[in-house]
Amino acid sequence: EVQLVESGGGLVQPGGSLRLSCAASGFTFSNYEMNWVRQTPEKGLEWVSYISDSFSTIYYADSVKGRFTISRDNAKNLLYLQMNSLRAEDTAVYYCVRHSRSYPFYFEYWGQGTLVTVSP
Amino acid sequence: EVVMTQSPATLSVSPGERVTLSCRASQSISNYLAWFQQKPGRAPRLLIYGTSTRATGIPARFSGSGSGTEFTLTISSLQSEDFAVYYCQQYNNWPPWTFGQGTKVEVK
């Protein structure tokens, strides 16, 4: 059974930093592309960042470019999102999302999410 | 960026009714469209990909159709467990991958 378990969310002040983790199990993590997607009541679902299986390709949403860094540890089956210079508008539930195995790649499995709150 | 627009925002229906949800893309996305269901406090769950292919374990009462810029999710006979928010998402032109704003299916 595919499982994605996020952790690391919490309350942080504006300008602060937080690192989210996503522990993957039930599949060969190193074979799959991964994403972070966030959700707010105001903006709905927003894709945040993507990383290829081999680390060779990384993308960011314009809203987080230069502040967030995605990475992965294929030996430990872990996905990360380092979030710096956090703003109030980064407050959201953050989901770890796995792509499908074959092209075209759709968002197949989602973790349960972790809440990030940016507030003084 | 491809903008996805869903309609209506809210749909009030009774169990057993047939439900049709719409999703429009701001430019052609071929058939690279997915639908997700989300219940309160839960993560989105993949229902359909490739416009019309049901994901593993999804009941046959869910069906998708369309191509290009106009897409539809149909629930043939709404069950109590189907009351939820439904999102469409395009994966033809990326990054970014983009979502519609959602349609809430509520009890009439």
mmCIF file of C-alpha atoms in Angstrom:
data_model
loop_
_atom_site.group_PDB
_atom_site.id
_atom_site.type_symbol
_atom_site.label_atom_id
_atom_site.label_comp_id
_atom_site.label_asym_id
_atom_site.label_seq_id
_atom_site.Cartn_x
_atom_site.Cartn_y
_atom_site.Cartn_z
ATOM 1 C CA GLU A 1 0.000 0.000 0.000
ATOM 2 C CA VAL A 2 1.337 3.406 -0.995
ATOM 3 C CA GLN A 3 1.786 5.695 1.990
ATOM 4 C CA LEU A 4 2.983 9.282 2.120
ATOM 5 C CA VAL A 5 3.290 10.808 5.569
ATOM 6 C CA GLU A 6 4.121 14.492 5.919
ATOM 7 C CA SER A 7 5.599 16.074 9.012
ATOM 8 C CA GLY A 8 7.290 19.272 10.104
ATOM 9 C CA GLY A 9 4.402 21.703 9.927
ATOM 10 C CA GLY A 10 3.631 24.163 12.668
ATOM 11 C CA LEU A 11 3.460 27.787 13.684
ATOM 12 C CA VAL A 12 6.260 30.062 12.495
ATOM 13 C CA GLN A 13 6.721 33.820 12.481
ATOM 14 C CA PRO A 14 6.903 35.812 9.252
ATOM 15 C CA GLY A 15 10.440 35.687 7.894
ATOM 16 C CA GLY A 16 11.082 32.376 9.595
ATOM 17 C CA SER A 17 11.967 28.966 8.234
ATOM 18 C CA LEU A 18 10.505 25.489 8.347
ATOM 19 C CA ARG A 19 11.423 22.162 6.801
ATOM 20 C CA LEU A 20 8.720 19.743 5.797
ATOM 21 C CA SER A 21 9.391 16.038 5.349
ATOM 22 C CA CYS A 22 7.438 13.340 3.583
ATOM 23 C CA ALA A 23 8.124 9.698 4.392
ATOM 24 C CA ALA A 24 7.248 7.376 1.532
ATOM 25 C CA SER A 25 6.532 3.662 1.749
ATOM 26 C CA GLY A 26 4.825 0.898 -0.192
ATOM 27 C CA PHE A 27 6.607 1.647 -3.476
ATOM 28 C CA THR A 28 10.089 2.129 -4.899
ATOM 29 C CA PHE A 29 10.522 5.793 -4.058
ATOM 30 C CA SER A 30 13.555 6.319 -6.279
ATOM 31 C CA ASN A 31 11.491 5.480 -9.383
ATOM 32 C CA TYR A 32 8.921 8.240 -8.959
ATOM 33 C CA GLU A 33 8.692 11.953 -9.496
ATOM 34 C CA MET A 34 7.326 13.880 -6.534
ATOM 35 C CA ASN A 35 5.605 17.159 -5.801
ATOM 36 C CA TRP A 36 4.487 19.458 -3.038
ATOM 37 C CA VAL A 37 1.004 20.941 -3.358
ATOM 38 C CA ARG A 38 -0.587 23.330 -0.887
ATOM 39 C CA GLN A 39 -4.171 24.240 -0.113
ATOM 40 C CA THR A 40 -5.882 27.241 1.397
ATOM 41 C CA PRO A 41 -9.571 28.093 1.654
ATOM 42 C CA GLU A 42 -8.914 31.290 -0.305
ATOM 43 C CA LYS A 43 -6.769 30.028 -3.190
ATOM 44 C CA GLY A 44 -7.688 26.353 -3.260
ATOM 45 C CA LEU A 45 -5.138 23.844 -4.479
ATOM 46 C CA GLU A 46 -1.816 25.277 -5.644
ATOM 47 C CA TRP A 47 1.099 23.285 -6.987
ATOM 48 C CA VAL A 48 4.316 24.363 -5.212
ATOM 49 C CA SER A 49 7.276 22.323 -6.414
ATOM 50 C CA TYR A 50 8.368 19.266 -8.411
ATOM 51 C CA ILE A 51 11.441 17.041 -8.348
ATOM 52 C CA SER A 52 12.287 14.282 -10.789
ATOM 53 C CA ASP A 53 13.211 10.790 -9.663
ATOM 54 C CA SER A 54 16.891 11.383 -10.385
ATOM 55 C CA PHE A 55 17.033 14.924 -8.931
ATOM 56 C CA SER A 56 17.936 16.231 -12.399
ATOM 57 C CA THR A 57 14.857 18.393 -12.849
ATOM 58 C CA ILE A 58 13.290 20.726 -10.329
ATOM 59 C CA TYR A 59 10.511 23.259 -10.764
ATOM 60 C CA TYR A 60 8.956 25.838 -8.474
ATOM 61 C CA ALA A 61 5.832 27.928 -8.557
ATOM 62 C CA ASP A 62 6.629 31.609 -9.075
ATOM 63 C CA SER A 63 5.107 32.359 -5.664
ATOM 64 C CA VAL A 64 7.830 30.378 -3.856
ATOM 65 C CA LYS A 65 10.800 30.599 -6.230
ATOM 66 C CA GLY A 66 13.926 31.737 -4.431
ATOM 67 C CA ARG A 67 12.464 30.989 -1.000
ATOM 68 C CA PHE A 68 11.615 27.267 -1.067
ATOM 69 C CA THR A 69 13.915 24.347 -1.887
ATOM 70 C CA ILE A 70 12.739 20.855 -2.730
ATOM 71 C CA SER A 71 15.016 17.865 -2.248
ATOM 72 C CA ARG A 72 14.870 14.131 -1.748
ATOM 73 C CA ASP A 73 16.872 11.305 -0.179
ATOM 74 C CA ASN A 74 16.218 8.181 -2.223
ATOM 75 C CA ALA A 75 18.176 6.032 0.212
ATOM 76 C CA LYS A 76 15.853 7.041 3.063
ATOM 77 C CA ASN A 77 12.648 7.346 1.020
ATOM 78 C CA LEU A 78 12.218 10.934 2.086
ATOM 79 C CA LEU A 79 11.034 14.075 0.304
ATOM 80 C CA TYR A 80 11.740 17.510 1.756
ATOM 81 C CA LEU A 81 10.617 21.081 1.377
ATOM 82 C CA GLN A 82 12.822 23.720 2.935
ATOM 83 C CA MET A 83 10.803 26.907 3.342
ATOM 84 C CA ASN A 84 12.606 30.161 4.086
ATOM 85 C CA SER A 85 11.483 33.783 4.335
ATOM 86 C CA LEU A 86 7.985 32.636 5.106
ATOM 87 C CA ARG A 87 5.062 34.964 4.576
ATOM 88 C CA ALA A 88 1.502 35.014 5.848
ATOM 89 C CA GLU A 89 0.328 33.917 2.398
ATOM 90 C CA ASP A 90 2.339 30.686 2.749
ATOM 91 C CA THR A 91 -0.102 29.568 5.438
ATOM 92 C CA ALA A 92 -1.646 26.382 4.067
ATOM 93 C CA VAL A 93 -1.935 22.652 4.330
ATOM 94 C CA TYR A 94 1.012 21.166 2.448
ATOM 95 C CA TYR A 95 0.620 17.838 0.678
ATOM 96 C CA CYS A 96 3.275 15.480 -0.608
ATOM 97 C CA VAL A 97 2.079 14.045 -3.937
ATOM 98 C CA ARG A 98 3.444 11.177 -6.024
ATOM 99 C CA HIS A 99 3.274 11.090 -9.791
ATOM 100 C CA SER A 100 2.059 8.089 -11.724
ATOM 101 C CA ARG A 101 4.678 5.638 -12.963
ATOM 102 C CA SER A 102 4.171 6.137 -16.673
ATOM 103 C CA TYR A 103 3.793 9.111 -18.998
ATOM 104 C CA PRO A 104 1.737 11.240 -19.024
ATOM 105 C CA PHE A 105 2.364 11.808 -15.397
ATOM 106 C CA TYR A 106 -0.631 12.652 -13.290
ATOM 107 C CA PHE A 107 -0.894 13.203 -9.531
ATOM 108 C CA GLU A 108 -1.683 9.719 -8.302
ATOM 109 C CA TYR A 109 -1.222 9.554 -4.527
ATOM 110 C CA TRP A 110 -1.461 12.234 -1.846
ATOM 111 C CA GLY A 111 -0.306 12.309 1.753
ATOM 112 C CA GLN A 112 -2.626 13.445 4.522
ATOM 113 C CA GLY A 113 -1.062 16.898 4.661
ATOM 114 C CA THR A 114 0.695 19.017 7.261
ATOM 115 C CA LEU A 115 -0.464 22.467 8.339
ATOM 116 C CA VAL A 116 1.883 25.420 8.152
ATOM 117 C CA THR A 117 0.771 28.619 9.859
ATOM 118 C CA VAL A 118 2.769 31.808 9.388
ATOM 119 C CA SER A 119 1.747 34.360 11.987
ATOM 120 C CA PRO A 120 3.377 36.756 14.479
ATOM 121 C CA GLU B 1 -0.313 29.193 -17.349
ATOM 122 C CA VAL B 2 -3.458 27.210 -18.060
ATOM 123 C CA VAL B 3 -6.392 28.513 -16.045
ATOM 124 C CA MET B 4 -8.975 25.920 -15.047
ATOM 125 C CA THR B 5 -12.538 27.062 -14.377
ATOM 126 C CA GLN B 6 -15.137 24.838 -12.747
ATOM 127 C CA SER B 7 -18.891 25.293 -12.659
ATOM 128 C CA PRO B 8 -21.024 25.511 -10.727
ATOM 129 C CA ALA B 9 -19.307 26.440 -7.474
ATOM 130 C CA THR B 10 -21.954 24.556 -5.499
ATOM 131 C CA LEU B 11 -24.439 21.906 -6.525
ATOM 132 C CA SER B 12 -27.328 20.940 -4.243
ATOM 133 C CA VAL B 13 -28.560 17.465 -5.042
ATOM 134 C CA SER B 14 -30.462 14.562 -3.543
ATOM 135 C CA PRO B 15 -29.127 11.007 -3.221
ATOM 136 C CA GLY B 16 -29.857 8.982 -6.324
ATOM 137 C CA GLU B 17 -29.741 11.949 -8.667
ATOM 138 C CA ARG B 18 -27.483 12.196 -11.675
ATOM 139 C CA VAL B 19 -24.825 14.878 -11.266
ATOM 140 C CA THR B 20 -22.799 16.679 -13.933
ATOM 141 C CA LEU B 21 -19.820 18.867 -13.084
ATOM 142 C CA SER B 22 -18.031 21.034 -15.642
ATOM 143 C CA CYS B 23 -14.428 22.065 -16.062
ATOM 144 C CA ARG B 24 -13.043 24.411 -18.704
ATOM 145 C CA ALA B 25 -9.414 25.030 -19.622
ATOM 146 C CA SER B 26 -8.188 28.396 -20.893
ATOM 147 C CA GLN B 27 -6.375 26.598 -23.738
ATOM 148 C CA SER B 28 -6.381 23.122 -25.172
ATOM 149 C CA ILE B 29 -5.025 20.454 -22.828
ATOM 150 C CA SER B 30 -5.775 17.510 -25.108
ATOM 151 C CA ASN B 31 -7.132 14.809 -22.761
ATOM 152 C CA TYR B 32 -4.642 15.443 -19.940
ATOM 153 C CA LEU B 33 -7.222 16.118 -17.294
ATOM 154 C CA ALA B 34 -7.727 14.568 -13.868
ATOM 155 C CA TRP B 35 -10.554 14.769 -11.344
ATOM 156 C CA PHE B 36 -10.119 14.583 -7.572
ATOM 157 C CA GLN B 37 -12.588 14.169 -4.744
ATOM 158 C CA GLN B 38 -11.960 15.770 -1.375
ATOM 159 C CA LYS B 39 -13.903 15.270 1.828
ATOM 160 C CA PRO B 40 -13.572 17.553 4.869
ATOM 161 C CA GLY B 41 -10.270 17.100 6.670
ATOM 162 C CA ARG B 42 -8.979 14.639 4.087
ATOM 163 C CA ALA B 43 -6.515 14.809 1.233
ATOM 164 C CA PRO B 44 -7.745 14.905 -2.359
ATOM 165 C CA ARG B 45 -8.237 11.472 -3.873
ATOM 166 C CA LEU B 46 -7.696 10.705 -7.547
ATOM 167 C CA LEU B 47 -10.929 9.696 -9.258
ATOM 168 C CA ILE B 48 -10.194 9.968 -12.961
ATOM 169 C CA TYR B 49 -7.152 10.617 -15.152
ATOM 170 C CA GLY B 50 -6.747 10.957 -18.881
ATOM 171 C CA THR B 51 -10.207 12.576 -18.944
ATOM 172 C CA SER B 52 -12.077 9.293 -18.695
ATOM 173 C CA THR B 53 -10.002 6.544 -17.033
ATOM 174 C CA ARG B 54 -11.130 5.672 -13.525
ATOM 175 C CA ALA B 55 -8.416 5.272 -10.935
ATOM 176 C CA THR B 56 -8.046 2.028 -9.043
ATOM 177 C CA GLY B 57 -11.030 1.277 -6.848
ATOM 178 C CA ILE B 58 -13.244 4.071 -8.157
ATOM 179 C CA PRO B 59 -16.858 2.958 -8.700
ATOM 180 C CA ALA B 60 -18.305 2.821 -12.184
ATOM 181 C CA ARG B 61 -20.899 5.485 -11.322
ATOM 182 C CA PHE B 62 -18.099 8.027 -11.836
ATOM 183 C CA SER B 63 -17.348 8.837 -15.466
ATOM 184 C CA GLY B 64 -15.466 11.553 -17.287
ATOM 185 C CA SER B 65 -15.635 12.946 -20.775
ATOM 186 C CA GLY B 66 -14.445 15.800 -22.960
ATOM 187 C CA SER B 67 -11.361 16.949 -24.804
ATOM 188 C CA GLY B 68 -9.534 20.118 -25.687
ATOM 189 C CA THR B 69 -10.978 22.737 -23.363
ATOM 190 C CA GLU B 70 -14.320 21.335 -22.152
ATOM 191 C CA PHE B 71 -14.608 18.465 -19.690
ATOM 192 C CA THR B 72 -17.308 16.839 -17.607
ATOM 193 C CA LEU B 73 -17.436 14.602 -14.560
ATOM 194 C CA THR B 74 -20.679 12.667 -14.204
ATOM 195 C CA ILE B 75 -21.913 10.749 -11.191
ATOM 196 C CA SER B 76 -24.703 8.541 -12.487
ATOM 197 C CA SER B 77 -26.531 8.039 -9.191
ATOM 198 C CA LEU B 78 -25.252 10.050 -6.266
ATOM 199 C CA GLN B 79 -24.535 8.069 -3.105
ATOM 200 C CA SER B 80 -24.309 9.516 0.398
ATOM 201 C CA GLU B 81 -20.528 9.058 0.405
ATOM 202 C CA ASP B 82 -20.207 11.190 -2.746
ATOM 203 C CA PHE B 83 -21.011 14.484 -1.036
ATOM 204 C CA ALA B 84 -17.665 16.241 -1.278
ATOM 205 C CA VAL B 85 -15.698 18.859 -3.205
ATOM 206 C CA TYR B 86 -14.505 17.909 -6.685
ATOM 207 C CA TYR B 87 -11.482 19.433 -8.392
ATOM 208 C CA CYS B 88 -10.230 19.195 -11.937
ATOM 209 C CA GLN B 89 -6.537 19.514 -12.811
ATOM 210 C CA GLN B 90 -4.630 19.785 -16.050
ATOM 211 C CA TYR B 91 -1.281 18.081 -16.657
ATOM 212 C CA ASN B 92 -0.721 18.957 -20.305
ATOM 213 C CA ASN B 93 1.163 22.247 -19.970
ATOM 214 C CA TRP B 94 3.514 22.338 -17.021
ATOM 215 C CA PRO B 95 4.929 23.771 -14.958
ATOM 216 C CA PRO B 96 2.758 24.877 -13.353
ATOM 217 C CA TRP B 97 0.225 22.100 -12.925
ATOM 218 C CA THR B 98 -3.060 23.903 -12.301
ATOM 219 C CA PHE B 99 -6.320 23.118 -10.582
ATOM 220 C CA GLY B 100 -9.866 24.381 -10.833
ATOM 221 C CA GLN B 101 -11.361 26.108 -7.828
ATOM 222 C CA GLY B 102 -13.633 23.185 -7.037
ATOM 223 C CA THR B 103 -17.320 22.290 -7.097
ATOM 224 C CA LYS B 104 -18.983 21.434 -3.811
ATOM 225 C CA VAL B 105 -21.677 18.768 -4.063
ATOM 226 C CA GLU B 106 -23.998 19.205 -1.076
ATOM 227 C CA VAL B 107 -27.207 17.699 0.179
ATOM 228 C CA LYS B 108 -30.339 19.352 -1.155
#
